[in-house]
Amino acid sequence: MIKDNIKEVRKKIAAACERAGRDVSEVTLISVSKTKPIPDLIEAYEAGERYFGENKVQEITEKLPQMPKDVHWHMIGHLQRNKVKYIVDKVELIHSVDSLRLAVAISEEAVKKNCDVDILVEVNVAEEESKFGLATEETLSLIKEIAKLPRIHVKGLMTIAPYVDDPEDNRQVFRTLRKLAVDIESQNIDNICMGVLSMGMTGDYEVAIEEGATMVRVGTGIFGARNYNI
């Protein structure tokens, strides 16, 4: 089932790229494996997936040694400062930095561990109270502060769009994030790149790709419904 799901998701990614006049190589599929057991991840791996996204530090540290070495781990969930030390040298990208305090904690741990850490700044474009992330208008000033920190590098932006029945309802959210990225890029801030736009999930990733997503985070569309009991 997982293999078939991946084939279907990849087909839809290719179609969305074609509609947007983009090359499919511009979009990275992040298989969101939170709460899923290792056999499911292995099945996805055997179907060609190499990028896995987790919400919790504990799941990354438990799963990482059980998976092949060429897996790229992405931290996509809210990250607590006291957990930073466990993953800074283990994940390829942290998608969810939304405060200077968290960025400082990442920078300090990166210096201690003598590694460089790539991050995305999380923007709450839709301004949902239940979601983490910065307001759109706060983003540039935070990025300017993060730019001064050692061993931490901003690679782009991330947003979690609202859950909607019609993915078209989120088009403006994705468009806004892309415009913000373009505006920030134009400032030419040292140590800041806006090449990555992590946006779009199972319900709306096709629209996100049409609006410029370079990473889409698909969980249910690959692994089926989440297990909330673990």
PDB file of C-alpha atoms in Angstrom:
ATOM      1  CA  MET A   1       0.000   0.000   0.000  1.00  0.00           C
ATOM      2  CA  ILE A   2       2.730   2.482   0.975  1.00  0.00           C
ATOM      3  CA  LYS A   3       4.586   1.841  -2.273  1.00  0.00           C
ATOM      4  CA  ASP A   4       1.408   2.485  -4.284  1.00  0.00           C
ATOM      5  CA  ASN A   5       0.673   5.618  -2.291  1.00  0.00           C
ATOM      6  CA  ILE A   6       4.153   6.977  -3.003  1.00  0.00           C
ATOM      7  CA  LYS A   7       3.714   6.297  -6.709  1.00  0.00           C
ATOM      8  CA  GLU A   8       0.426   8.214  -6.651  1.00  0.00           C
ATOM      9  CA  VAL A   9       1.896  11.153  -4.702  1.00  0.00           C
ATOM     10  CA  ARG A  10       4.868  11.372  -7.063  1.00  0.00           C
ATOM     11  CA  LYS A  11       2.519  11.318 -10.049  1.00  0.00           C
ATOM     12  CA  LYS A  12       0.564  14.244  -8.575  1.00  0.00           C
ATOM     13  CA  ILE A  13       3.783  16.139  -7.810  1.00  0.00           C
ATOM     14  CA  ALA A  14       4.888  15.703 -11.428  1.00  0.00           C
ATOM     15  CA  ALA A  15       1.501  16.876 -12.720  1.00  0.00           C
ATOM     16  CA  ALA A  16       1.545  19.947 -10.446  1.00  0.00           C
ATOM     17  CA  CYS A  17       5.067  20.797 -11.626  1.00  0.00           C
ATOM     18  CA  GLU A  18       3.966  20.475 -15.223  1.00  0.00           C
ATOM     19  CA  ARG A  19       1.023  22.812 -14.648  1.00  0.00           C
ATOM     20  CA  ALA A  20       3.346  25.349 -13.032  1.00  0.00           C
ATOM     21  CA  GLY A  21       6.024  25.026 -15.717  1.00  0.00           C
ATOM     22  CA  ARG A  22       8.515  23.710 -13.169  1.00  0.00           C
ATOM     23  CA  ASP A  23      10.971  20.838 -13.236  1.00  0.00           C
ATOM     24  CA  VAL A  24      10.043  17.986 -10.909  1.00  0.00           C
ATOM     25  CA  SER A  25      13.602  18.038  -9.527  1.00  0.00           C
ATOM     26  CA  GLU A  26      12.768  21.375  -7.860  1.00  0.00           C
ATOM     27  CA  VAL A  27      10.422  19.681  -5.379  1.00  0.00           C
ATOM     28  CA  THR A  28      11.577  17.441  -2.532  1.00  0.00           C
ATOM     29  CA  LEU A  29       9.028  15.058  -1.054  1.00  0.00           C
ATOM     30  CA  ILE A  30       9.338  14.779   2.724  1.00  0.00           C
ATOM     31  CA  SER A  31       7.702  11.548   3.917  1.00  0.00           C
ATOM     32  CA  VAL A  32       6.157  12.496   7.250  1.00  0.00           C
ATOM     33  CA  SER A  33       6.672   9.376   9.319  1.00  0.00           C
ATOM     34  CA  LYS A  34       5.632  10.640  12.758  1.00  0.00           C
ATOM     35  CA  THR A  35       4.030   7.915  14.916  1.00  0.00           C
ATOM     36  CA  LYS A  36       4.740   5.337  12.195  1.00  0.00           C
ATOM     37  CA  PRO A  37       6.647   2.116  12.969  1.00  0.00           C
ATOM     38  CA  ILE A  38      10.018   1.291  11.401  1.00  0.00           C
ATOM     39  CA  PRO A  39       8.603  -1.357   8.984  1.00  0.00           C
ATOM     40  CA  ASP A  40       6.483   1.399   7.386  1.00  0.00           C
ATOM     41  CA  LEU A  41       9.548   3.616   7.002  1.00  0.00           C
ATOM     42  CA  ILE A  42      11.514   0.741   5.511  1.00  0.00           C
ATOM     43  CA  GLU A  43       8.728   0.129   3.001  1.00  0.00           C
ATOM     44  CA  ALA A  44       8.848   3.786   1.980  1.00  0.00           C
ATOM     45  CA  TYR A  45      12.647   3.630   1.802  1.00  0.00           C
ATOM     46  CA  GLU A  46      12.500   0.578  -0.441  1.00  0.00           C
ATOM     47  CA  ALA A  47      10.084   2.491  -2.680  1.00  0.00           C
ATOM     48  CA  GLY A  48      12.775   5.129  -3.123  1.00  0.00           C
ATOM     49  CA  GLU A  49      12.100   7.644  -0.352  1.00  0.00           C
ATOM     50  CA  ARG A  50      15.132   9.164   1.374  1.00  0.00           C
ATOM     51  CA  TYR A  51      13.704  12.239   3.113  1.00  0.00           C
ATOM     52  CA  PHE A  52      11.759  11.622   6.321  1.00  0.00           C
ATOM     53  CA  GLY A  53      10.085  14.214   8.541  1.00  0.00           C
ATOM     54  CA  GLU A  54       9.429  13.778  12.239  1.00  0.00           C
ATOM     55  CA  ASN A  55       7.557  15.932  14.740  1.00  0.00           C
ATOM     56  CA  LYS A  56       9.319  14.818  17.887  1.00  0.00           C
ATOM     57  CA  VAL A  57      12.970  14.727  18.847  1.00  0.00           C
ATOM     58  CA  GLN A  58      12.476  11.410  20.642  1.00  0.00           C
ATOM     59  CA  GLU A  59      11.177   9.739  17.490  1.00  0.00           C
ATOM     60  CA  ILE A  60      14.147  10.950  15.453  1.00  0.00           C
ATOM     61  CA  THR A  61      16.673   9.700  18.006  1.00  0.00           C
ATOM     62  CA  GLU A  62      14.908   6.323  18.247  1.00  0.00           C
ATOM     63  CA  LYS A  63      14.383   5.777  14.531  1.00  0.00           C
ATOM     64  CA  LEU A  64      17.651   7.127  13.175  1.00  0.00           C
ATOM     65  CA  PRO A  65      19.867   4.195  14.230  1.00  0.00           C
ATOM     66  CA  GLN A  66      17.306   1.718  12.884  1.00  0.00           C
ATOM     67  CA  MET A  67      17.275   3.186   9.381  1.00  0.00           C
ATOM     68  CA  PRO A  68      19.864   3.159   6.579  1.00  0.00           C
ATOM     69  CA  LYS A  69      22.598   5.778   6.806  1.00  0.00           C
ATOM     70  CA  ASP A  70      21.575   7.644   3.652  1.00  0.00           C
ATOM     71  CA  VAL A  71      18.249   8.824   5.101  1.00  0.00           C
ATOM     72  CA  HIS A  72      17.901  12.601   5.388  1.00  0.00           C
ATOM     73  CA  TRP A  73      16.081  13.488   8.608  1.00  0.00           C
ATOM     74  CA  HIS A  74      13.976  16.635   8.874  1.00  0.00           C
ATOM     75  CA  MET A  75      12.622  18.068  12.112  1.00  0.00           C
ATOM     76  CA  ILE A  76       9.251  19.492  11.139  1.00  0.00           C
ATOM     77  CA  GLY A  77       7.506  19.793  14.521  1.00  0.00           C
ATOM     78  CA  HIS A  78       7.731  22.389  17.252  1.00  0.00           C
ATOM     79  CA  LEU A  79      11.184  22.197  18.826  1.00  0.00           C
ATOM     80  CA  GLN A  80      11.756  22.864  22.506  1.00  0.00           C
ATOM     81  CA  ARG A  81      15.025  24.544  23.431  1.00  0.00           C
ATOM     82  CA  ASN A  82      15.957  21.839  25.943  1.00  0.00           C
ATOM     83  CA  LYS A  83      15.757  19.189  23.193  1.00  0.00           C
ATOM     84  CA  VAL A  84      17.982  20.981  20.682  1.00  0.00           C
ATOM     85  CA  LYS A  85      21.183  19.268  21.840  1.00  0.00           C
ATOM     86  CA  TYR A  86      19.850  15.850  20.855  1.00  0.00           C
ATOM     87  CA  ILE A  87      19.370  16.592  17.163  1.00  0.00           C
ATOM     88  CA  VAL A  88      21.500  19.516  15.932  1.00  0.00           C
ATOM     89  CA  ASP A  89      24.127  17.200  14.476  1.00  0.00           C
ATOM     90  CA  LYS A  90      21.636  14.546  13.342  1.00  0.00           C
ATOM     91  CA  VAL A  91      19.075  16.318  11.147  1.00  0.00           C
ATOM     92  CA  GLU A  92      19.569  17.840   7.731  1.00  0.00           C
ATOM     93  CA  LEU A  93      17.078  20.642   8.272  1.00  0.00           C
ATOM     94  CA  ILE A  94      14.996  22.096  11.119  1.00  0.00           C
ATOM     95  CA  HIS A  95      11.796  23.481   9.588  1.00  0.00           C
ATOM     96  CA  SER A  96      10.252  25.052  12.661  1.00  0.00           C
ATOM     97  CA  VAL A  97      12.341  27.912  14.096  1.00  0.00           C
ATOM     98  CA  ASP A  98      10.010  30.666  15.237  1.00  0.00           C
ATOM     99  CA  SER A  99      11.880  32.607  17.933  1.00  0.00           C
ATOM    100  CA  LEU A 100      15.259  34.165  18.564  1.00  0.00           C
ATOM    101  CA  ARG A 101      15.607  32.173  21.787  1.00  0.00           C
ATOM    102  CA  LEU A 102      15.287  28.901  19.885  1.00  0.00           C
ATOM    103  CA  ALA A 103      17.729  30.098  17.210  1.00  0.00           C
ATOM    104  CA  VAL A 104      20.247  31.073  19.898  1.00  0.00           C
ATOM    105  CA  ALA A 105      19.909  27.637  21.531  1.00  0.00           C
ATOM    106  CA  ILE A 106      20.523  25.949  18.152  1.00  0.00           C
ATOM    107  CA  SER A 107      23.503  28.185  17.454  1.00  0.00           C
ATOM    108  CA  GLU A 108      25.050  27.521  20.862  1.00  0.00           C
ATOM    109  CA  GLU A 109      24.682  23.756  20.509  1.00  0.00           C
ATOM    110  CA  ALA A 110      26.063  23.874  16.962  1.00  0.00           C
ATOM    111  CA  VAL A 111      29.138  25.723  18.223  1.00  0.00           C
ATOM    112  CA  LYS A 112      29.572  23.162  21.022  1.00  0.00           C
ATOM    113  CA  LYS A 113      29.254  20.245  18.614  1.00  0.00           C
ATOM    114  CA  ASN A 114      31.300  21.971  15.908  1.00  0.00           C
ATOM    115  CA  CYS A 115      28.626  21.511  13.256  1.00  0.00           C
ATOM    116  CA  ASP A 116      26.568  23.753  10.993  1.00  0.00           C
ATOM    117  CA  VAL A 117      22.793  23.692  11.226  1.00  0.00           C
ATOM    118  CA  ASP A 118      20.418  24.621   8.409  1.00  0.00           C
ATOM    119  CA  ILE A 119      17.018  25.937   9.437  1.00  0.00           C
ATOM    120  CA  LEU A 120      13.786  27.319   8.058  1.00  0.00           C
ATOM    121  CA  VAL A 121      11.870  30.088   9.783  1.00  0.00           C
ATOM    122  CA  GLU A 122       8.268  29.081  10.481  1.00  0.00           C
ATOM    123  CA  VAL A 123       5.671  31.675   9.542  1.00  0.00           C
ATOM    124  CA  ASN A 124       2.061  31.461  10.687  1.00  0.00           C
ATOM    125  CA  VAL A 125       0.749  33.055   7.507  1.00  0.00           C
ATOM    126  CA  ALA A 126      -2.899  32.308   8.295  1.00  0.00           C
ATOM    127  CA  GLU A 127      -2.459  33.655  11.864  1.00  0.00           C
ATOM    128  CA  GLU A 128      -4.151  30.647  13.423  1.00  0.00           C
ATOM    129  CA  GLU A 129      -4.035  30.798  17.209  1.00  0.00           C
ATOM    130  CA  SER A 130      -3.545  27.043  17.483  1.00  0.00           C
ATOM    131  CA  LYS A 131      -0.371  27.078  15.362  1.00  0.00           C
ATOM    132  CA  PHE A 132       3.212  28.017  16.083  1.00  0.00           C
ATOM    133  CA  GLY A 133       5.086  30.433  13.848  1.00  0.00           C
ATOM    134  CA  LEU A 134       5.733  34.128  13.422  1.00  0.00           C
ATOM    135  CA  ALA A 135       3.371  36.692  12.023  1.00  0.00           C
ATOM    136  CA  THR A 136       4.353  37.607   8.462  1.00  0.00           C
ATOM    137  CA  GLU A 137       5.395  41.129   9.474  1.00  0.00           C
ATOM    138  CA  GLU A 138       7.704  39.838  12.243  1.00  0.00           C
ATOM    139  CA  THR A 139       9.686  37.531  10.004  1.00  0.00           C
ATOM    140  CA  LEU A 140      12.257  39.866   8.478  1.00  0.00           C
ATOM    141  CA  SER A 141      13.382  41.351  11.795  1.00  0.00           C
ATOM    142  CA  LEU A 142      13.865  37.875  13.325  1.00  0.00           C
ATOM    143  CA  ILE A 143      15.825  36.712  10.288  1.00  0.00           C
ATOM    144  CA  LYS A 144      18.138  39.721  10.584  1.00  0.00           C
ATOM    145  CA  GLU A 145      18.886  38.713  14.176  1.00  0.00           C
ATOM    146  CA  ILE A 146      19.431  35.040  13.329  1.00  0.00           C
ATOM    147  CA  ALA A 147      21.806  36.062  10.530  1.00  0.00           C
ATOM    148  CA  LYS A 148      24.293  37.304  13.159  1.00  0.00           C
ATOM    149  CA  LEU A 149      24.508  33.964  14.965  1.00  0.00           C
ATOM    150  CA  PRO A 150      27.338  31.497  14.341  1.00  0.00           C
ATOM    151  CA  ARG A 151      26.894  28.015  12.819  1.00  0.00           C
ATOM    152  CA  ILE A 152      23.189  28.472  12.026  1.00  0.00           C
ATOM    153  CA  HIS A 153      22.011  29.180   8.479  1.00  0.00           C
ATOM    154  CA  VAL A 154      18.553  30.249   7.318  1.00  0.00           C
ATOM    155  CA  LYS A 155      17.698  28.407   4.095  1.00  0.00           C
ATOM    156  CA  GLY A 156      14.119  29.577   3.612  1.00  0.00           C
ATOM    157  CA  LEU A 157      10.637  29.615   5.112  1.00  0.00           C
ATOM    158  CA  MET A 158       8.026  27.112   6.256  1.00  0.00           C
ATOM    159  CA  THR A 159       4.324  27.390   6.934  1.00  0.00           C
ATOM    160  CA  ILE A 160       1.536  25.078   8.024  1.00  0.00           C
ATOM    161  CA  ALA A 161      -1.605  26.098   6.176  1.00  0.00           C
ATOM    162  CA  PRO A 162      -5.064  25.648   7.711  1.00  0.00           C
ATOM    163  CA  TYR A 163      -6.897  22.339   7.316  1.00  0.00           C
ATOM    164  CA  VAL A 164      -9.452  23.010   4.598  1.00  0.00           C
ATOM    165  CA  ASP A 165     -11.877  20.961   2.519  1.00  0.00           C
ATOM    166  CA  ASP A 166     -10.902  22.773  -0.667  1.00  0.00           C
ATOM    167  CA  PRO A 167      -7.123  23.104  -1.213  1.00  0.00           C
ATOM    168  CA  GLU A 168      -7.778  26.206  -3.327  1.00  0.00           C
ATOM    169  CA  ASP A 169      -8.627  27.965  -0.056  1.00  0.00           C
ATOM    170  CA  ASN A 170      -4.934  27.770   0.870  1.00  0.00           C
ATOM    171  CA  ARG A 171      -3.557  29.141  -2.385  1.00  0.00           C
ATOM    172  CA  GLN A 172      -3.297  32.658  -0.958  1.00  0.00           C
ATOM    173  CA  VAL A 173      -1.408  31.351   2.091  1.00  0.00           C
ATOM    174  CA  PHE A 174       1.230  29.760  -0.136  1.00  0.00           C
ATOM    175  CA  ARG A 175       1.356  32.804  -2.404  1.00  0.00           C
ATOM    176  CA  THR A 176       1.935  35.046   0.601  1.00  0.00           C
ATOM    177  CA  LEU A 177       4.810  32.907   1.880  1.00  0.00           C
ATOM    178  CA  ARG A 178       6.482  32.934  -1.508  1.00  0.00           C
ATOM    179  CA  LYS A 179       6.143  36.718  -1.781  1.00  0.00           C
ATOM    180  CA  LEU A 180       7.639  37.083   1.691  1.00  0.00           C
ATOM    181  CA  ALA A 181      10.587  34.919   0.659  1.00  0.00           C
ATOM    182  CA  VAL A 182      11.156  37.045  -2.461  1.00  0.00           C
ATOM    183  CA  ASP A 183      11.009  40.239  -0.385  1.00  0.00           C
ATOM    184  CA  ILE A 184      13.523  38.879   2.149  1.00  0.00           C
ATOM    185  CA  GLU A 185      15.835  37.585  -0.601  1.00  0.00           C
ATOM    186  CA  SER A 186      15.912  41.077  -2.120  1.00  0.00           C
ATOM    187  CA  GLN A 187      17.449  42.421   1.102  1.00  0.00           C
ATOM    188  CA  ASN A 188      20.673  40.480   0.376  1.00  0.00           C
ATOM    189  CA  ILE A 189      21.333  39.669   4.039  1.00  0.00           C
ATOM    190  CA  ASP A 190      24.555  37.771   4.704  1.00  0.00           C
ATOM    191  CA  ASN A 191      24.037  34.138   5.828  1.00  0.00           C
ATOM    192  CA  ILE A 192      20.423  34.203   4.631  1.00  0.00           C
ATOM    193  CA  CYS A 193      19.080  32.228   1.669  1.00  0.00           C
ATOM    194  CA  MET A 194      15.444  31.911   0.628  1.00  0.00           C
ATOM    195  CA  GLY A 195      15.855  28.901  -1.646  1.00  0.00           C
ATOM    196  CA  VAL A 196      13.597  26.567   0.350  1.00  0.00           C
ATOM    197  CA  LEU A 197       9.835  26.942   0.720  1.00  0.00           C
ATOM    198  CA  SER A 198       8.453  24.131   2.876  1.00  0.00           C
ATOM    199  CA  MET A 199       4.705  24.302   2.391  1.00  0.00           C
ATOM    200  CA  GLY A 200       1.890  21.970   1.480  1.00  0.00           C
ATOM    201  CA  MET A 201       0.766  18.743   3.120  1.00  0.00           C
ATOM    202  CA  THR A 202      -1.365  15.759   2.082  1.00  0.00           C
ATOM    203  CA  GLY A 203      -4.493  17.820   1.421  1.00  0.00           C
ATOM    204  CA  ASP A 204      -2.985  20.714  -0.499  1.00  0.00           C
ATOM    205  CA  TYR A 205       0.547  19.956  -1.714  1.00  0.00           C
ATOM    206  CA  GLU A 206      -0.424  20.232  -5.377  1.00  0.00           C
ATOM    207  CA  VAL A 207      -1.585  23.823  -4.921  1.00  0.00           C
ATOM    208  CA  ALA A 208       1.541  24.533  -2.841  1.00  0.00           C
ATOM    209  CA  ILE A 209       3.754  23.299  -5.697  1.00  0.00           C
ATOM    210  CA  GLU A 210       1.885  25.491  -8.165  1.00  0.00           C
ATOM    211  CA  GLU A 211       2.692  28.425  -5.871  1.00  0.00           C
ATOM    212  CA  GLY A 212       6.393  27.646  -5.527  1.00  0.00           C
ATOM    213  CA  ALA A 213       6.872  25.004  -2.805  1.00  0.00           C
ATOM    214  CA  THR A 214      10.289  23.344  -2.950  1.00  0.00           C
ATOM    215  CA  MET A 215       9.474  20.890  -0.150  1.00  0.00           C
ATOM    216  CA  VAL A 216       6.117  19.245   0.531  1.00  0.00           C
ATOM    217  CA  ARG A 217       5.432  17.323   3.743  1.00  0.00           C
ATOM    218  CA  VAL A 218       3.191  14.322   3.056  1.00  0.00           C
ATOM    219  CA  GLY A 219       2.234  11.898   5.809  1.00  0.00           C
ATOM    220  CA  THR A 220      -1.309  10.560   5.499  1.00  0.00           C
ATOM    221  CA  GLY A 221      -1.023  10.458   1.703  1.00  0.00           C
ATOM    222  CA  ILE A 222       1.872   8.001   2.062  1.00  0.00           C
ATOM    223  CA  PHE A 223       1.429   6.123   5.334  1.00  0.00           C
ATOM    224  CA  GLY A 224      -2.311   6.399   5.914  1.00  0.00           C
ATOM    225  CA  ALA A 225      -3.995   7.906   8.964  1.00  0.00           C
ATOM    226  CA  ARG A 226      -1.855   8.748  11.960  1.00  0.00           C
ATOM    227  CA  ASN A 227      -1.832   6.646  15.103  1.00  0.00           C
ATOM    228  CA  TYR A 228      -2.436   9.004  18.013  1.00  0.00           C
ATOM    229  CA  ASN A 229      -2.195   6.289  20.653  1.00  0.00           C
ATOM    230  CA  ILE A 230       1.600   6.112  20.891  1.00  0.00           C
TER     231      ILE A 230
END
